[in-house]
mmCIF file of C-alpha atoms in Angstrom:
data_model
loop_
_atom_site.group_PDB
_atom_site.id
_atom_site.type_symbol
_atom_site.label_atom_id
_atom_site.label_comp_id
_atom_site.label_asym_id
_atom_site.label_seq_id
_atom_site.Cartn_x
_atom_site.Cartn_y
_atom_site.Cartn_z
ATOM 1 C CA MET A 1 78.963 -11.577 -28.941
ATOM 2 C CA THR A 2 76.256 -14.122 -28.359
ATOM 3 C CA ILE A 3 74.212 -13.900 -25.182
ATOM 4 C CA THR A 4 71.557 -16.458 -24.305
ATOM 5 C CA ILE A 5 69.338 -15.960 -21.272
ATOM 6 C CA VAL A 6 67.601 -18.902 -19.576
ATOM 7 C CA ASP A 7 65.024 -17.857 -16.975
ATOM 8 C CA GLY A 8 62.268 -19.643 -15.086
ATOM 9 C CA ARG A 9 61.168 -20.370 -11.564
ATOM 10 C CA SER A 10 63.238 -22.428 -9.155
ATOM 11 C CA GLY A 11 63.460 -26.078 -10.149
ATOM 12 C CA SER A 12 62.406 -25.513 -13.759
ATOM 13 C CA GLY A 13 65.665 -26.875 -15.186
ATOM 14 C CA LYS A 14 67.556 -23.678 -16.032
ATOM 15 C CA THR A 15 70.991 -24.939 -14.998
ATOM 16 C CA ALA A 16 70.652 -28.205 -16.910
ATOM 17 C CA LEU A 17 69.548 -26.398 -20.072
ATOM 18 C CA ALA A 18 72.309 -23.791 -19.728
ATOM 19 C CA GLU A 19 74.876 -26.578 -19.408
ATOM 20 C CA ARG A 20 73.577 -28.253 -22.581
ATOM 21 C CA ILE A 21 73.648 -24.950 -24.495
ATOM 22 C CA ALA A 22 77.156 -24.126 -23.272
ATOM 23 C CA ALA A 23 78.446 -27.610 -24.080
ATOM 24 C CA GLY A 24 77.153 -27.307 -27.628
ATOM 25 C CA SER A 25 78.356 -23.760 -28.226
ATOM 26 C CA GLY A 26 81.460 -23.315 -26.093
ATOM 27 C CA ALA A 27 79.791 -20.406 -24.277
ATOM 28 C CA ARG A 28 80.573 -19.547 -20.690
ATOM 29 C CA ILE A 29 77.783 -19.783 -18.093
ATOM 30 C CA ILE A 30 77.011 -16.964 -15.692
ATOM 31 C CA HIS A 31 74.850 -18.239 -12.836
ATOM 32 C CA MET A 32 72.438 -15.793 -11.237
ATOM 33 C CA ASP A 33 73.146 -17.636 -7.955
ATOM 34 C CA ASP A 34 76.457 -15.739 -8.001
ATOM 35 C CA LEU A 35 74.649 -12.405 -8.410
ATOM 36 C CA TYR A 36 71.893 -12.689 -5.789
ATOM 37 C CA ALA A 37 72.625 -10.958 -2.492
ATOM 38 C CA GLY A 38 71.418 -13.974 -0.502
ATOM 39 C CA TRP A 39 67.869 -15.258 -0.165
ATOM 40 C CA HIS A 40 66.401 -11.760 -0.381
ATOM 41 C CA GLY A 41 68.483 -10.781 -3.404
ATOM 42 C CA LEU A 42 66.661 -11.709 -6.596
ATOM 43 C CA ALA A 43 66.041 -8.082 -7.607
ATOM 44 C CA THR A 44 69.619 -7.143 -6.690
ATOM 45 C CA GLY A 45 70.881 -9.946 -8.922
ATOM 46 C CA SER A 46 68.777 -8.726 -11.832
ATOM 47 C CA ARG A 47 70.160 -5.201 -11.497
ATOM 48 C CA LEU A 48 73.742 -6.447 -11.190
ATOM 49 C CA LEU A 49 73.303 -8.475 -14.379
ATOM 50 C CA GLU A 50 71.758 -5.541 -16.262
ATOM 51 C CA ARG A 51 74.003 -2.720 -15.083
ATOM 52 C CA GLY A 52 77.182 -4.428 -13.951
ATOM 53 C CA ILE A 53 77.593 -7.074 -16.649
ATOM 54 C CA LEU A 54 75.450 -6.658 -19.764
ATOM 55 C CA ALA A 55 75.614 -2.854 -20.069
ATOM 56 C CA PRO A 56 79.441 -2.653 -19.861
ATOM 57 C CA LEU A 57 79.802 -5.517 -22.335
ATOM 58 C CA ALA A 58 77.438 -3.795 -24.765
ATOM 59 C CA GLU A 59 79.621 -0.679 -24.481
ATOM 60 C CA GLY A 60 82.710 -2.724 -25.354
ATOM 61 C CA ARG A 61 84.077 -2.673 -21.804
ATOM 62 C CA THR A 62 85.145 -5.542 -19.564
ATOM 63 C CA ALA A 63 82.457 -6.326 -16.992
ATOM 64 C CA VAL A 64 83.772 -6.848 -13.464
ATOM 65 C CA TRP A 65 81.635 -7.894 -10.496
ATOM 66 C CA ARG A 66 81.865 -9.680 -7.181
ATOM 67 C CA CYS A 67 80.122 -13.014 -6.645
ATOM 68 C CA TRP A 68 77.907 -13.737 -3.670
ATOM 69 C CA ASP A 69 79.555 -16.153 -1.224
ATOM 70 C CA TRP A 70 76.646 -18.161 0.178
ATOM 71 C CA ALA A 71 78.786 -19.774 2.901
ATOM 72 C CA VAL A 72 79.937 -16.404 4.258
ATOM 73 C CA GLY A 73 76.747 -14.459 3.479
ATOM 74 C CA ASP A 74 78.578 -11.596 1.775
ATOM 75 C CA TRP A 75 80.161 -10.590 -1.504
ATOM 76 C CA GLY A 76 83.244 -12.646 -2.260
ATOM 77 C CA ALA A 77 85.573 -13.280 -5.179
ATOM 78 C CA GLU A 78 85.699 -11.048 -8.209
ATOM 79 C CA ASP A 79 84.745 -12.302 -11.664
ATOM 80 C CA SER A 80 84.768 -10.719 -15.097
ATOM 81 C CA ALA A 81 83.645 -11.150 -18.689
ATOM 82 C CA GLU A 82 85.135 -9.711 -21.841
ATOM 83 C CA PRO A 83 83.294 -7.985 -24.679
ATOM 84 C CA GLY A 84 82.478 -10.467 -27.423
ATOM 85 C CA GLU A 85 82.566 -13.456 -25.071
ATOM 86 C CA ALA A 86 79.750 -15.930 -25.736
ATOM 87 C CA LEU A 87 77.626 -16.189 -22.585
ATOM 88 C CA VAL A 88 74.711 -18.192 -21.283
ATOM 89 C CA VAL A 89 73.094 -16.454 -18.327
ATOM 90 C CA GLU A 90 70.882 -18.719 -16.247
ATOM 91 C CA GLY A 91 68.718 -18.051 -13.253
ATOM 92 C CA CYS A 92 65.476 -16.554 -12.119
ATOM 93 C CA GLY A 93 65.494 -12.820 -12.692
ATOM 94 C CA SER A 94 67.855 -12.982 -15.654
ATOM 95 C CA LEU A 95 65.200 -12.098 -18.246
ATOM 96 C CA THR A 96 64.129 -8.508 -17.628
ATOM 97 C CA LEU A 97 63.099 -5.608 -19.809
ATOM 98 C CA GLU A 98 66.676 -4.264 -19.667
ATOM 99 C CA SER A 99 68.546 -7.563 -20.061
ATOM 100 C CA ARG A 100 66.419 -8.566 -23.065
ATOM 101 C CA GLU A 101 67.935 -5.690 -25.057
ATOM 102 C CA HIS A 102 71.334 -7.422 -24.876
ATOM 103 C CA ALA A 103 70.267 -11.031 -25.470
ATOM 104 C CA ASP A 104 70.388 -12.803 -28.811
ATOM 105 C CA LEU A 105 68.124 -15.562 -27.476
ATOM 106 C CA ALA A 106 65.849 -15.622 -24.430
ATOM 107 C CA ILE A 107 64.251 -18.810 -23.106
ATOM 108 C CA TRP A 108 61.656 -19.159 -20.338
ATOM 109 C CA LEU A 109 61.185 -22.583 -18.695
ATOM 110 C CA GLU A 110 57.924 -23.712 -17.144
ATOM 111 C CA ALA A 111 56.907 -26.665 -15.014
ATOM 112 C CA PRO A 112 54.173 -27.176 -12.409
ATOM 113 C CA GLU A 113 55.057 -26.029 -8.902
ATOM 114 C CA ALA A 114 54.853 -29.570 -7.472
ATOM 115 C CA VAL A 115 57.420 -30.802 -10.025
ATOM 116 C CA ARG A 116 59.713 -27.842 -9.464
ATOM 117 C CA ARG A 117 59.529 -28.051 -5.690
ATOM 118 C CA ALA A 118 60.301 -31.785 -5.734
ATOM 119 C CA ARG A 119 63.349 -31.093 -7.922
ATOM 120 C CA ALA A 120 64.513 -28.303 -5.610
ATOM 121 C CA LEU A 121 64.119 -30.513 -2.545
ATOM 122 C CA GLU A 122 66.057 -33.315 -4.247
ATOM 123 C CA ARG A 123 68.763 -30.868 -5.334
ATOM 124 C CA ASP A 124 69.136 -28.951 -2.054
ATOM 125 C CA GLY A 125 67.874 -31.392 0.569
ATOM 126 C CA ASP A 126 65.858 -28.516 2.047
ATOM 127 C CA ASP A 127 63.103 -26.266 0.754
ATOM 128 C CA SER A 128 62.598 -24.015 3.776
ATOM 129 C CA TRP A 129 63.409 -21.042 1.498
ATOM 130 C CA TRP A 130 60.692 -21.917 -1.050
ATOM 131 C CA MET A 131 57.981 -19.417 -0.077
ATOM 132 C CA LEU A 132 60.408 -16.510 0.421
ATOM 133 C CA TRP A 133 61.921 -17.151 -3.005
ATOM 134 C CA ARG A 134 58.535 -17.712 -4.670
ATOM 135 C CA GLU A 135 57.420 -14.229 -3.551
ATOM 136 C CA GLN A 136 60.478 -12.733 -5.261
ATOM 137 C CA GLU A 137 59.836 -14.808 -8.397
ATOM 138 C CA ASP A 138 56.243 -13.526 -8.418
ATOM 139 C CA ALA A 139 57.509 -9.936 -8.160
ATOM 140 C CA HIS A 140 59.998 -10.518 -10.995
ATOM 141 C CA ILE A 141 57.291 -11.983 -13.231
ATOM 142 C CA ALA A 142 54.853 -9.148 -12.437
ATOM 143 C CA ALA A 143 57.473 -6.441 -13.073
ATOM 144 C CA ASN A 144 59.107 -7.866 -16.194
ATOM 145 C CA GLY A 145 56.704 -10.271 -17.921
ATOM 146 C CA PRO A 146 59.558 -12.621 -18.869
ATOM 147 C CA VAL A 147 57.255 -15.049 -20.686
ATOM 148 C CA ALA A 148 56.335 -12.301 -23.158
ATOM 149 C CA LEU A 149 60.015 -11.336 -23.540
ATOM 150 C CA ALA A 150 61.132 -14.884 -24.341
ATOM 151 C CA ASP A 151 61.828 -16.159 -27.839
ATOM 152 C CA GLU A 152 60.980 -19.654 -26.612
ATOM 153 C CA VAL A 153 58.837 -20.961 -23.772
ATOM 154 C CA ARG A 154 59.607 -24.577 -22.888
ATOM 155 C CA ASP A 155 57.632 -26.973 -20.710
ATOM 156 C CA THR A 156 60.131 -28.924 -18.612
ATOM 157 C CA ALA A 157 57.692 -31.054 -16.622
ATOM 158 C CA GLY A 158 58.910 -34.267 -18.265
ATOM 159 C CA PRO A 159 62.367 -35.811 -18.394
ATOM 160 C CA PRO A 160 64.924 -33.673 -20.208
ATOM 161 C CA PRO A 161 66.340 -34.719 -23.569
ATOM 162 C CA GLY A 162 69.536 -36.749 -23.450
ATOM 163 C CA GLY A 163 68.864 -38.086 -19.962
ATOM 164 C CA LEU A 164 70.508 -35.128 -18.226
ATOM 165 C CA PRO A 165 69.201 -34.151 -14.799
ATOM 166 C CA ALA A 166 66.270 -31.764 -14.848
ATOM 167 C CA SER A 167 67.232 -30.082 -11.587
ATOM 168 C CA GLY A 168 68.702 -26.618 -11.291
ATOM 169 C CA ALA A 169 67.515 -23.442 -9.639
#
């Protein structure tokens, strides 16, 4: 099983990088957006990844979880992953002390806040959630030190390689 984790603050380019990694490796992407319990759910998403997905897979069991339905504001469809399945997990809160134990590669993405916020606004058309989410990102960084856990730290302030969009939560 190969597990790659791509973490960083909103707008740092996590989704775009995860898509490039998956395209080159055939891995499946798990988006943290499916694991957050709404706009207040970053920590919940981290725990769901650690305990509901990565731990069962490490034990050789199928991981089964429900995805957050943003339109409804509640848990929705069920998803699953099989032991040995190559995965790329992307999203803020994905690189924690517990998740790092299961990852073969961990990447942290960095870009200045002005760049990231402009990308998020372009992507979403609205950034009214920015400060609420930033507080949760700050708490994640303080609790887990993801930069120190990463195998690679990448600056994504410039255009991405290959001309792919740099946006992504």
